[in-house]
Amino acid sequence: LGAAVPVLPFPARARPTEAPARAVAMRHLHTGEKIELVYAHGDRYVPEALSTLDHFLRDHYCGEVGRIDPRLHDLLYAVRQVLGTDRPFEVISGFRAPRTNAHLKATRGGGVASRSLHMDGMAIDVRLEGVPLADLRDAALSLRAGGVGFYPGERFVHLDTGRVRRW
């Protein structure tokens, strides 16, 4: 393995438990791919794992790979800790290329932000099998670590590492 890089600052309330290793598990609903890996050891991210996650969360429309904010993985890890589950997240959308975002905004009749944090690798739309969406939303809100959007009709929760807000 290559050299580990320092972990980015994470709000104290949302800091994952001081486990020696932090892992994420996901299944991408559009690509059918599954992933489970350790992305950090203690206070260090694993560069190879972050690159693998960047590719996994690529824009599934055009294949463009973006750089995912490592704090997004910390947020997913913390949400699973709050919920007490090891179930994999079901990913609806991770990174979104600007052209994909523009297309979705033009064709979806709203609901897609012009400056979406998906384009910055700072947002993900997910659900957890067997976990009510409202529980997932509430767990994320309790962390106060970024934005939380609740979309029960579309069956997902939007999580991001931007400023703390909800909709």
PDB file of N, CA, C and O in Angstrom, residues 26-29 31-35 51-59 65 89 91:
ATOM      1  N   MET A  26     -21.170  -0.551  -0.130  1.00  0.00           N
ATOM      2  CA  MET A  26     -22.186   0.042  -0.996  1.00  0.00           C
ATOM      3  C   MET A  26     -22.509  -0.895  -2.156  1.00  0.00           C
ATOM      4  O   MET A  26     -21.680  -1.709  -2.559  1.00  0.00           O
ATOM      5  N   ARG A  27     -23.717  -0.690  -2.674  1.00  0.00           N
ATOM      6  CA  ARG A  27     -24.157  -1.352  -3.901  1.00  0.00           C
ATOM      7  C   ARG A  27     -24.726  -0.252  -4.788  1.00  0.00           C
ATOM      8  O   ARG A  27     -25.600   0.496  -4.358  1.00  0.00           O
ATOM      9  N   HIS A  28     -24.201  -0.140  -6.004  1.00  0.00           N
ATOM     10  CA  HIS A  28     -24.657   0.910  -6.912  1.00  0.00           C
ATOM     11  C   HIS A  28     -25.848   0.384  -7.698  1.00  0.00           C
ATOM     12  O   HIS A  28     -25.736  -0.616  -8.421  1.00  0.00           O
ATOM     13  N   LEU A  29     -26.982   1.022  -7.552  1.00  0.00           N
ATOM     14  CA  LEU A  29     -28.205   0.537  -8.183  1.00  0.00           C
ATOM     15  C   LEU A  29     -28.201   0.660  -9.700  1.00  0.00           C
ATOM     16  O   LEU A  29     -28.933  -0.062 -10.371  1.00  0.00           O
ATOM     17  N   THR A  31     -25.216   0.587 -11.745  1.00  0.00           N
ATOM     18  CA  THR A  31     -24.160  -0.214 -12.381  1.00  0.00           C
ATOM     19  C   THR A  31     -24.196  -1.670 -11.938  1.00  0.00           C
ATOM     20  O   THR A  31     -23.578  -2.522 -12.584  1.00  0.00           O
ATOM     21  N   GLY A  32     -24.865  -1.942 -10.809  1.00  0.00           N
ATOM     22  CA  GLY A  32     -24.897  -3.294 -10.273  1.00  0.00           C
ATOM     23  C   GLY A  32     -23.638  -3.659  -9.500  1.00  0.00           C
ATOM     24  O   GLY A  32     -23.529  -4.757  -8.954  1.00  0.00           O
ATOM     25  N   GLU A  33     -22.677  -2.753  -9.436  1.00  0.00           N
ATOM     26  CA  GLU A  33     -21.421  -3.027  -8.742  1.00  0.00           C
ATOM     27  C   GLU A  33     -21.610  -2.979  -7.225  1.00  0.00           C
ATOM     28  O   GLU A  33     -22.458  -2.236  -6.724  1.00  0.00           O
ATOM     29  N   LYS A  34     -20.784  -3.751  -6.546  1.00  0.00           N
ATOM     30  CA  LYS A  34     -20.768  -3.766  -5.078  1.00  0.00           C
ATOM     31  C   LYS A  34     -19.349  -3.501  -4.622  1.00  0.00           C
ATOM     32  O   LYS A  34     -18.384  -3.870  -5.302  1.00  0.00           O
ATOM     33  N   ILE A  35     -19.251  -2.869  -3.450  1.00  0.00           N
ATOM     34  CA  ILE A  35     -17.927  -2.595  -2.893  1.00  0.00           C
ATOM     35  C   ILE A  35     -18.012  -2.629  -1.370  1.00  0.00           C
ATOM     36  O   ILE A  35     -19.016  -2.235  -0.783  1.00  0.00           O
ATOM     37  N   SER A  51      -9.146   6.161  -4.201  1.00  0.00           N
ATOM     38  CA  SER A  51      -9.199   6.087  -5.660  1.00  0.00           C
ATOM     39  C   SER A  51     -10.217   5.055  -6.129  1.00  0.00           C
ATOM     40  O   SER A  51     -10.958   5.284  -7.091  1.00  0.00           O
ATOM     41  N   THR A  52     -10.267   3.937  -5.437  1.00  0.00           N
ATOM     42  CA  THR A  52     -11.240   2.895  -5.770  1.00  0.00           C
ATOM     43  C   THR A  52     -12.661   3.415  -5.557  1.00  0.00           C
ATOM     44  O   THR A  52     -13.555   3.176  -6.383  1.00  0.00           O
ATOM     45  N   LEU A  53     -12.874   4.141  -4.468  1.00  0.00           N
ATOM     46  CA  LEU A  53     -14.196   4.715  -4.196  1.00  0.00           C
ATOM     47  C   LEU A  53     -14.545   5.808  -5.203  1.00  0.00           C
ATOM     48  O   LEU A  53     -15.713   5.935  -5.607  1.00  0.00           O
ATOM     49  N   ASP A  54     -13.555   6.596  -5.626  1.00  0.00           N
ATOM     50  CA  ASP A  54     -13.798   7.603  -6.669  1.00  0.00           C
ATOM     51  C   ASP A  54     -14.359   6.915  -7.920  1.00  0.00           C
ATOM     52  O   ASP A  54     -15.332   7.377  -8.516  1.00  0.00           O
ATOM     53  N   HIS A  55     -13.741   5.822  -8.311  1.00  0.00           N
ATOM     54  CA  HIS A  55     -14.193   5.106  -9.504  1.00  0.00           C
ATOM     55  C   HIS A  55     -15.577   4.489  -9.285  1.00  0.00           C
ATOM     56  O   HIS A  55     -16.438   4.554 -10.167  1.00  0.00           O
ATOM     57  N   PHE A  56     -15.793   3.902  -8.139  1.00  0.00           N
ATOM     58  CA  PHE A  56     -17.091   3.274  -7.838  1.00  0.00           C
ATOM     59  C   PHE A  56     -18.224   4.294  -7.912  1.00  0.00           C
ATOM     60  O   PHE A  56     -19.313   3.998  -8.410  1.00  0.00           O
ATOM     61  N   LEU A  57     -17.972   5.506  -7.419  1.00  0.00           N
ATOM     62  CA  LEU A  57     -19.009   6.541  -7.365  1.00  0.00           C
ATOM     63  C   LEU A  57     -18.987   7.464  -8.590  1.00  0.00           C
ATOM     64  O   LEU A  57     -19.561   8.551  -8.558  1.00  0.00           O
ATOM     65  N   ARG A  58     -18.376   6.997  -9.670  1.00  0.00           N
ATOM     66  CA  ARG A  58     -18.299   7.780 -10.906  1.00  0.00           C
ATOM     67  C   ARG A  58     -19.704   8.107 -11.434  1.00  0.00           C
ATOM     68  O   ARG A  58     -20.688   7.472 -11.044  1.00  0.00           O
ATOM     69  N   ASP A  59     -19.756   9.055 -12.346  1.00  0.00           N
ATOM     70  CA  ASP A  59     -21.002   9.422 -13.014  1.00  0.00           C
ATOM     71  C   ASP A  59     -21.447   8.212 -13.836  1.00  0.00           C
ATOM     72  O   ASP A  59     -20.799   7.842 -14.818  1.00  0.00           O
ATOM     73  N   VAL A  65     -15.009  10.033 -13.915  1.00  0.00           N
ATOM     74  CA  VAL A  65     -14.634   9.809 -12.514  1.00  0.00           C
ATOM     75  C   VAL A  65     -14.283  11.150 -11.893  1.00  0.00           C
ATOM     76  O   VAL A  65     -13.478  11.903 -12.448  1.00  0.00           O
ATOM     77  N   PHE A  89     -24.945   0.569   1.837  1.00  0.00           N
ATOM     78  CA  PHE A  89     -25.755   1.642   1.270  1.00  0.00           C
ATOM     79  C   PHE A  89     -26.112   1.268  -0.161  1.00  0.00           C
ATOM     80  O   PHE A  89     -25.291   0.689  -0.881  1.00  0.00           O
ATOM     81  N   VAL A  91     -26.663   2.983  -3.548  1.00  0.00           N
ATOM     82  CA  VAL A  91     -26.306   4.269  -4.144  1.00  0.00           C
ATOM     83  C   VAL A  91     -27.178   4.544  -5.366  1.00  0.00           C
ATOM     84  O   VAL A  91     -27.238   3.722  -6.287  1.00  0.00           O
TER      85      VAL A  91
END
